[in-house]
């Protein structure tokens, strides 16, 4: 088998897995589901990824890397304000998670399990050392806020993650449809920077 063929098979598996994980969720998805979607045999998936867990972790690895590749230049842009950075980063993040809503649950399970094989540690270092983090610290130094600036970051994270954590129950209960949730998150992309701006101005 040629290298090109191997790469194409691997990508075929990952593309199928993204679709099935998004549609059914991690727990409900089986290797056979992915194999059927990719139109390949189960042995091929086991050859490339060994297990469903490894395949899901690999996909989430790529997801995190793609996200931070996009937002790192934004975080380090010295010409933009805190709120402008928040607006761009929130939009990127929500768009990414809308493609794969299980991403949030995977991140939570990784953090709770204390696992470190994902690039979270490296990306957190990039965040802490970014111009955005410096701007947040300056708010405290200048007396614009009288609390630890990490609370602002936690607020942003919570505002993004909370709707996705409640999404499965809300959909199952019929509180709203997938399309309605999508529209709510489009609104939220505009609201979070607005809310954070109000908090910072305090």
Coordinates of N, CA and C in Angstrom, one line a residue:
X1 N 0.9 -1.2 0.0 CA 0.0 0.0 0.0 C 0.9 1.2 0.0
X2 N 0.6 2.2 -0.8 CA 1.4 3.4 -0.9 C 1.1 4.4 0.2
X3 N 2.0 5.3 0.5 CA 1.8 6.3 1.5 C 0.6 7.1 1.2
X4 N 0.4 7.5 0.0 CA -0.8 8.3 -0.4 C -2.1 7.5 -0.1
X5 N -2.1 6.2 -0.4 CA -3.3 5.4 -0.1 C -3.5 5.3 1.4
X6 N -2.4 5.2 2.2 CA -2.5 5.1 3.6 C -3.1 6.4 4.2
X7 N -2.6 7.5 3.7 CA -3.1 8.8 4.2 C -4.5 9.0 3.9
X8 N -4.9 8.6 2.7 CA -6.3 8.8 2.3 C -7.2 7.9 3.1
X9 N -6.8 6.7 3.4 CA -7.6 5.8 4.3 C -7.8 6.4 5.7
X10 N -6.7 6.9 6.2 CA -6.7 7.5 7.5 C -7.7 8.7 7.6
X11 N -7.6 9.6 6.5 CA -8.5 10.7 6.5 C -9.9 10.3 6.3
X12 N -10.1 9.3 5.6 CA -11.5 8.7 5.4 C -12.1 8.3 6.7
X13 N -11.3 7.6 7.5 CA -11.7 7.2 8.8 C -12.0 8.4 9.7
X14 N -11.2 9.4 9.7 CA -11.4 10.5 10.6 C -12.6 11.3 10.2
X15 N -12.8 11.5 8.9 CA -14.0 12.2 8.4 C -15.3 11.5 8.8
X16 N -15.3 10.2 8.6 CA -16.5 9.4 9.0 C -16.7 9.5 10.5
X17 N -15.6 9.4 11.3 CA -15.7 9.4 12.8 C -16.3 10.8 13.2
X18 N -15.8 11.9 12.6 CA -16.3 13.2 13.0 C -17.8 13.3 12.8
X19 N -18.3 12.7 11.7 CA -19.7 12.8 11.4 C -20.5 11.9 12.4
X20 N -20.1 10.7 12.7 CA -20.8 9.8 13.5 C -20.7 10.3 15.0
X21 N -19.6 10.7 15.4 CA -19.5 11.2 16.8 C -20.4 12.4 17.0
X22 N -20.5 13.3 16.0 CA -21.3 14.5 16.1 C -22.8 14.1 16.1
X23 N -23.1 13.1 15.3 CA -24.5 12.7 15.2 C -25.0 11.8 16.4
X24 N -24.2 10.9 16.9 CA -24.6 10.0 17.9 C -24.0 10.2 19.3
X25 N -22.9 11.0 19.3 CA -22.2 11.1 20.6 C -21.2 10.0 20.7
X26 N -20.2 10.3 21.6 CA -19.1 9.3 21.8 C -19.6 8.0 22.3
X27 N -20.4 8.0 23.4 CA -20.8 6.8 24.0 C -21.6 5.9 23.1
X28 N -22.5 6.5 22.3 CA -23.4 5.7 21.5 C -22.7 5.2 20.2
X29 N -21.6 5.8 19.9 CA -20.9 5.4 18.6 C -20.1 4.1 18.8
X30 N -20.1 3.2 17.8 CA -19.3 2.1 17.8 C -18.3 2.1 16.7
X31 N -17.2 1.3 16.8 CA -16.3 1.2 15.7 C -17.0 0.8 14.4
X32 N -17.9 -0.1 14.6 CA -18.6 -0.6 13.4 C -19.4 0.5 12.7
X33 N -20.0 1.4 13.5 CA -20.7 2.5 13.0 C -19.8 3.4 12.1
X34 N -18.6 3.6 12.6 CA -17.6 4.4 11.8 C -17.2 3.7 10.6
X35 N -16.9 2.4 10.7 CA -16.5 1.6 9.6 C -17.6 1.6 8.5
X36 N -18.8 1.5 8.9 CA -19.9 1.5 7.9 C -20.0 2.9 7.2
X37 N -19.9 3.9 8.0 CA -19.9 5.3 7.4 C -18.7 5.5 6.5
X38 N -17.6 5.0 6.8 CA -16.4 5.2 6.0 C -16.3 4.2 4.8
X39 N -17.2 3.2 4.8 CA -17.2 2.1 3.8 C -15.9 1.4 3.8
X40 N -15.4 1.0 5.0 CA -14.2 0.2 5.2 C -14.5 -0.9 6.2
X41 N -13.5 -1.8 6.4 CA -13.7 -2.8 7.4 C -13.2 -2.3 8.8
X42 N -13.7 -3.0 9.8 CA -13.4 -2.6 11.2 C -11.8 -2.8 11.5
X43 N -11.3 -3.8 10.8 CA -9.8 -4.0 11.0 C -9.0 -2.8 10.6
X44 N -9.4 -2.1 9.6 CA -8.7 -0.9 9.2 C -8.6 0.2 10.2
X45 N -9.8 0.4 10.9 CA -9.8 1.4 12.0 C -8.9 0.9 13.1
X46 N -9.0 -0.4 13.5 CA -8.1 -0.9 14.6 C -6.6 -0.8 14.2
X47 N -6.3 -0.9 12.9 CA -4.9 -0.8 12.5 C -4.4 0.6 12.7
X48 N -5.2 1.6 12.3 CA -4.7 3.0 12.4 C -4.9 3.6 13.8
X49 N -5.9 3.2 14.5 CA -6.2 3.9 15.7 C -6.3 3.1 17.0
X50 N -6.3 1.8 16.8 CA -6.4 0.8 17.9 C -7.7 0.7 18.7
X51 N -8.4 1.8 18.9 CA -9.6 1.8 19.6 C -10.4 3.1 19.3
X52 N -11.7 3.0 19.7 CA -12.6 4.2 19.5 C -12.1 5.4 20.3
X53 N -11.6 5.1 21.5 CA -11.0 6.1 22.4 C -9.9 6.9 21.8
X54 N -9.0 6.1 21.2 CA -7.8 6.7 20.5 C -8.2 7.5 19.3
X55 N -9.2 7.0 18.6 CA -9.7 7.8 17.4 C -10.3 9.1 17.8
X56 N -11.1 9.1 18.9 CA -11.8 10.3 19.4 C -10.8 11.2 19.9
X57 N -9.8 10.7 20.7 CA -8.7 11.6 21.2 C -7.9 12.3 20.1
X58 N -7.7 11.5 19.0 CA -6.9 12.0 17.9 C -7.7 13.2 17.2
X59 N -9.0 13.0 17.0 CA -9.8 14.0 16.4 C -9.9 15.2 17.3
X60 N -10.0 15.1 18.6 CA -10.0 16.2 19.5 C -8.7 16.9 19.5
X61 N -7.6 16.1 19.4 CA -6.3 16.7 19.3 C -6.2 17.7 18.2
X62 N -6.7 17.3 17.0 CA -6.7 18.1 15.8 C -7.6 19.3 16.0
X63 N -8.7 19.1 16.7 CA -9.7 20.2 16.9 C -9.1 21.3 17.7
X64 N -8.4 20.9 18.8 CA -7.8 21.9 19.7 C -6.7 22.6 19.0
X65 N -5.9 21.9 18.2 CA -4.8 22.5 17.5 C -5.3 23.5 16.5
X66 N -6.3 23.1 15.7 CA -6.9 24.0 14.7 C -7.4 25.3 15.4
X67 N -8.1 25.1 16.5 CA -8.7 26.3 17.2 C -7.6 27.3 17.6
X68 N -6.5 26.7 18.3 CA -5.5 27.6 18.8 C -4.6 28.2 17.7
X69 N -4.5 27.5 16.6 CA -3.8 28.0 15.4 C -4.5 29.3 14.9
X70 N -5.8 29.3 15.0 CA -6.6 30.4 14.6 C -6.6 31.6 15.6
X71 N -6.7 31.3 16.9 CA -6.9 32.3 17.8 C -5.5 32.9 18.4
X72 N -4.4 32.2 18.3 CA -3.2 32.7 18.8 C -2.8 34.0 18.2
X73 N -2.9 34.2 16.9 CA -2.6 35.6 16.4 C -3.5 36.6 16.9
X74 N -4.8 36.2 17.1 CA -5.7 37.2 17.7 C -5.3 37.6 19.1
X75 N -5.0 36.6 19.9 CA -4.6 36.9 21.3 C -3.4 37.7 21.4
X76 N -2.5 37.7 20.4 CA -1.2 38.4 20.5 C -1.2 39.7 19.6
X77 N -2.4 40.1 19.1 CA -2.5 41.3 18.3 C -2.5 42.5 19.3
X78 N -1.4 43.2 19.3 CA -1.3 44.4 20.2 C -2.1 45.6 19.8
X79 N -2.8 45.5 18.6 CA -3.5 46.7 18.2 C -5.0 46.6 18.5
X80 N -5.4 45.5 19.1 CA -6.9 45.3 19.4 C -7.1 45.3 20.9
X81 N -8.3 45.7 21.3 CA -8.7 45.8 22.7 C -9.1 44.4 23.2
X82 N -9.3 44.3 24.5 CA -9.7 43.1 25.1 C -11.1 42.6 24.5
X83 N -12.0 43.5 24.4 CA -13.3 43.1 23.9 C -13.3 42.7 22.5
X84 N -12.4 43.3 21.7 CA -12.3 42.9 20.3 C -11.7 41.5 20.2
X85 N -10.7 41.2 21.0 CA -10.1 39.9 21.0 C -11.2 38.8 21.5
X86 N -12.0 39.2 22.5 CA -13.0 38.3 22.9 C -14.0 38.0 21.8
X87 N -14.4 39.0 21.1 CA -15.4 38.8 20.0 C -14.9 37.8 19.0
X88 N -13.7 38.0 18.5 CA -13.1 37.1 17.5 C -13.0 35.7 18.0
X89 N -12.4 35.6 19.2 CA -12.1 34.2 19.8 C -13.4 33.5 20.1
X90 N -14.4 34.2 20.7 CA -15.6 33.5 21.0 C -16.3 33.0 19.7
X91 N -16.2 33.8 18.7 CA -16.8 33.4 17.4 C -16.2 32.1 16.9
X92 N -14.8 32.1 16.9 CA -14.1 30.9 16.4 C -14.4 29.7 17.3
X93 N -14.5 29.9 18.6 CA -14.7 28.7 19.5 C -16.1 28.2 19.3
X94 N -17.1 29.0 19.3 CA -18.5 28.6 19.1 C -18.7 27.9 17.8
X95 N -18.1 28.4 16.7 CA -18.2 27.8 15.4 C -17.6 26.4 15.4
X96 N -16.4 26.3 16.1 CA -15.8 25.0 16.1 C -16.6 24.0 16.9
X97 N -17.2 24.4 18.0 CA -17.9 23.4 18.9 C -19.3 23.1 18.2
X98 N -19.8 24.0 17.5 CA -21.1 23.7 16.8 C -20.9 22.6 15.8
X99 N -19.7 22.5 15.2 CA -19.4 21.4 14.3 C -19.3 20.0 15.0
X100 N -18.8 20.0 16.2 CA -18.7 18.8 17.0 C -19.1 19.1 18.5
X101 N -20.4 19.1 18.8 CA -20.8 19.5 20.2 C -20.2 18.6 21.3
X102 N -19.8 17.4 20.9 CA -19.2 16.5 21.9 C -17.8 17.0 22.4
X103 N -17.3 17.9 21.7 CA -15.9 18.5 22.0 C -15.9 19.0 23.4
X104 N -17.0 19.6 23.9 CA -17.0 20.2 25.2 C -17.0 19.0 26.3
X105 N -17.8 18.0 26.0 CA -17.8 16.8 27.0 C -16.5 16.2 27.0
X106 N -15.8 16.1 25.9 CA -14.5 15.5 25.8 C -13.5 16.3 26.6
X107 N -13.5 17.6 26.5 CA -12.6 18.4 27.2 C -12.9 18.3 28.7
X108 N -14.1 18.3 29.1 CA -14.4 18.2 30.6 C -13.9 16.9 31.1
X109 N -14.1 15.8 30.4 CA -13.7 14.4 30.8 C -12.2 14.4 30.9
X110 N -11.5 15.0 30.0 CA -10.0 15.1 30.0 C -9.5 15.8 31.3
X111 N -10.1 17.0 31.6 CA -9.7 17.8 32.7 C -10.0 17.0 34.0
X112 N -11.2 16.4 34.1 CA -11.6 15.7 35.3 C -10.8 14.5 35.5
X113 N -10.4 13.9 34.4 CA -9.5 12.7 34.5 C -8.1 12.9 34.7
X114 N -7.7 14.2 34.7 CA -6.3 14.6 34.9 C -5.4 14.1 33.8
X115 N -5.9 13.9 32.6 CA -5.1 13.4 31.5 C -4.4 14.6 30.8
X116 N -3.2 14.3 30.3 CA -2.4 15.4 29.7 C -1.9 15.2 28.3
X117 N -2.4 14.1 27.7 CA -1.8 13.8 26.4 C -2.3 14.8 25.3
X118 N -3.4 15.5 25.6 CA -3.9 16.5 24.6 C -3.0 17.7 24.7
X119 N -3.0 18.6 23.7 CA -2.2 19.8 23.7 C -2.7 20.9 24.6
X120 N -3.5 20.5 25.6 CA -4.1 21.6 26.4 C -3.1 22.3 27.2
X121 N -2.1 21.6 27.7 CA -1.1 22.2 28.6 C -0.3 23.2 27.8
X122 N 0.1 22.9 26.6 CA 0.9 23.8 25.8 C 0.0 25.0 25.4
X123 N -1.2 24.8 25.0 CA -2.1 25.9 24.6 C -2.4 26.8 25.8
X124 N -2.5 26.2 27.0 CA -2.8 27.1 28.2 C -1.6 28.0 28.5
X125 N -0.3 27.5 28.2 CA 0.9 28.3 28.4 C 0.8 29.4 27.4
X126 N 0.4 29.1 26.1 CA 0.3 30.2 25.1 C -0.7 31.3 25.6
X127 N -1.8 30.8 26.2 CA -2.8 31.8 26.6 C -2.3 32.6 27.7
X128 N -1.6 32.0 28.7 CA -1.1 32.7 29.9 C -0.1 33.8 29.5
X129 N 0.7 33.5 28.5 CA 1.8 34.4 28.0 C 1.4 35.3 26.9
X130 N 0.1 35.3 26.6 CA -0.4 36.1 25.4 C -0.5 37.6 25.8
X131 N -0.6 38.4 24.8 CA -0.9 39.8 25.0 C -2.3 40.0 25.6
X132 N -3.2 39.1 25.3 CA -4.6 39.2 25.9 C -4.5 39.0 27.4
X133 N -3.7 38.0 27.9 CA -3.5 37.8 29.3 C -2.9 39.0 29.9
X134 N -1.9 39.6 29.2 CA -1.2 40.8 29.7 C -2.3 42.0 29.9
X135 N -3.2 42.1 28.9 CA -4.2 43.2 29.0 C -5.1 42.9 30.2
X136 N -5.4 41.7 30.5 CA -6.3 41.4 31.6 C -5.6 41.7 32.9
X137 N -4.3 41.3 33.0 CA -3.5 41.6 34.2 C -3.4 43.1 34.5
X138 N -3.3 43.9 33.4 CA -3.2 45.4 33.5 C -4.4 46.0 34.0
X139 N -5.6 45.4 33.8 CA -6.8 45.9 34.4 C -6.7 45.9 35.9
X140 N -6.1 44.8 36.5 CA -5.9 44.7 37.9 C -4.9 45.7 38.4
X141 N -3.8 45.8 37.7 CA -2.7 46.7 38.0 C -3.1 48.2 38.0
X142 N -3.9 48.5 37.0 CA -4.4 49.9 36.9 C -5.6 50.2 37.8
X143 N -6.1 49.2 38.5 CA -7.2 49.5 39.4 C -8.6 49.5 38.7
X144 N -8.6 49.0 37.4 CA -9.9 49.0 36.7 C -10.8 47.9 37.2
X145 N -10.2 46.9 37.8 CA -10.9 45.8 38.4 C -10.3 45.5 39.8
X146 N -11.1 45.1 40.7 CA -10.5 44.8 42.1 C -10.6 43.3 42.4
X147 N -10.5 42.5 41.4 CA -10.5 41.0 41.6 C -9.5 40.4 40.6
X148 N -9.2 39.1 40.8 CA -8.2 38.5 40.0 C -8.7 38.4 38.6
X149 N -7.9 38.7 37.6 CA -8.3 38.7 36.2 C -8.7 37.4 35.6
X150 N -8.2 36.3 36.3 CA -8.6 35.0 35.8 C -10.1 34.8 35.9
X151 N -10.8 35.5 36.8 CA -12.3 35.4 36.8 C -12.9 35.9 35.5
X152 N -12.3 36.8 34.8 CA -12.8 37.2 33.5 C -12.7 36.1 32.5
X153 N -11.6 35.4 32.5 CA -11.4 34.2 31.6 C -12.4 33.1 32.0
X154 N -12.6 32.9 33.3 CA -13.6 31.8 33.6 C -15.0 32.2 33.2
X155 N -15.3 33.5 33.3 CA -16.6 33.9 32.9 C -16.8 33.7 31.4
X156 N -15.8 34.0 30.6 CA -15.9 33.7 29.1 C -16.1 32.3 28.8
X157 N -15.2 31.4 29.5 CA -15.3 30.0 29.3 C -16.7 29.5 29.7
X158 N -17.2 29.9 30.8 CA -18.5 29.4 31.3 C -19.6 29.8 30.4
X159 N -19.5 31.0 29.9 CA -20.6 31.5 29.0 C -20.6 30.7 27.7
X160 N -19.5 30.3 27.2 CA -19.4 29.4 26.0 C -19.9 28.0 26.3
X161 N -19.3 27.4 27.3 CA -19.5 26.0 27.6 C -20.9 25.6 28.1
X162 N -21.4 26.4 28.9 CA -22.7 26.1 29.6 C -23.8 25.7 28.7
X163 N -24.1 26.4 27.6 CA -25.1 26.0 26.7 C -24.9 24.6 26.1
X164 N -23.6 24.3 25.7 CA -23.3 23.0 25.1 C -23.5 21.9 26.1
X165 N -23.2 22.1 27.4 CA -23.3 21.1 28.4 C -24.8 20.8 28.6
X166 N -25.6 21.8 28.5 CA -27.1 21.5 28.7 C -27.8 21.1 27.4
X167 N -27.1 21.2 26.3 CA -27.7 21.0 25.0 C -28.4 19.6 24.9
X168 N -27.7 18.5 25.2 CA -28.4 17.2 25.0 C -29.7 17.1 25.8
X169 N -29.8 17.6 27.0 CA -31.0 17.5 27.8 C -32.1 18.4 27.2
X170 N -31.7 19.6 26.8 CA -32.6 20.5 26.2 C -33.2 20.0 24.9
X171 N -32.4 19.4 24.0 CA -32.9 18.8 22.8 C -33.8 17.6 23.1
X172 N -33.4 16.8 24.0 CA -34.2 15.6 24.3 C -35.5 15.9 24.9
X173 N -35.6 17.0 25.7 CA -36.8 17.4 26.3 C -37.7 18.2 25.3
X174 N -37.2 18.5 24.2 CA -38.0 19.3 23.2 C -38.0 20.8 23.5
X175 N -37.2 21.2 24.4 CA -37.2 22.7 24.7 C -36.8 23.5 23.5
X176 N -35.9 23.0 22.7 CA -35.7 23.6 21.4 C -35.1 22.6 20.4
X177 N -35.1 22.9 19.1 CA -34.5 22.0 18.1 C -33.0 22.3 17.9
X178 N -32.4 21.5 17.1 CA -31.0 21.7 16.8 C -30.8 23.1 16.0
X179 N -31.7 23.3 15.1 CA -31.7 24.6 14.4 C -31.9 25.8 15.3
X180 N -32.8 25.7 16.3 CA -33.0 26.8 17.2 C -31.7 27.0 18.1
X181 N -31.1 25.9 18.5 CA -29.9 26.0 19.3 C -28.8 26.7 18.5
X182 N -28.7 26.3 17.2 CA -27.7 27.0 16.4 C -27.9 28.5 16.3
X183 N -29.2 28.9 16.2 CA -29.5 30.3 16.1 C -29.2 31.0 17.5
X184 N -29.5 30.3 18.6 CA -29.2 30.9 19.9 C -27.7 31.1 20.0
X185 N -26.9 30.2 19.5 CA -25.4 30.3 19.7 C -24.9 31.5 18.7
X186 N -25.6 31.7 17.6 CA -25.2 32.8 16.8 C -25.5 34.2 17.6
X187 N -26.6 34.2 18.3 CA -26.8 35.4 19.1 C -25.8 35.5 20.2
X188 N -25.4 34.4 20.8 CA -24.4 34.4 21.9 C -23.1 34.9 21.5
X189 N -22.7 34.7 20.2 CA -21.4 35.2 19.7 C -21.4 36.7 19.8
X190 N -22.5 37.3 19.7 CA -22.6 38.8 19.8 C -22.8 39.2 21.3
X191 N -23.5 38.4 22.1 CA -23.8 38.8 23.4 C -22.6 38.7 24.4
X192 N -21.8 37.6 24.2 CA -20.7 37.4 25.2 C -19.8 38.6 25.2
X193 N -19.3 39.1 24.1 CA -18.4 40.2 24.1 C -19.1 41.5 24.7
X194 N -20.4 41.6 24.4 CA -21.1 42.7 25.0 C -21.2 42.7 26.5
X195 N -21.5 41.5 27.0 CA -21.6 41.3 28.5 C -20.2 41.5 29.1
X196 N -19.2 40.9 28.5 CA -17.8 41.1 29.1 C -17.4 42.5 29.1
X197 N -17.8 43.3 28.0 CA -17.4 44.7 28.0 C -18.1 45.4 29.2
X198 N -19.3 45.1 29.5 CA -20.0 45.7 30.6 C -19.4 45.3 31.9
X199 N -19.0 44.1 32.1 CA -18.3 43.6 33.3 C -17.0 44.4 33.5
X200 N -16.2 44.5 32.4 CA -14.9 45.2 32.6 C -15.1 46.7 32.9
X201 N -16.1 47.3 32.3 CA -16.3 48.7 32.6 C -16.9 48.9 34.0
X202 N -17.6 47.8 34.4 CA -18.1 47.7 35.8 C -18.8 48.8 36.4

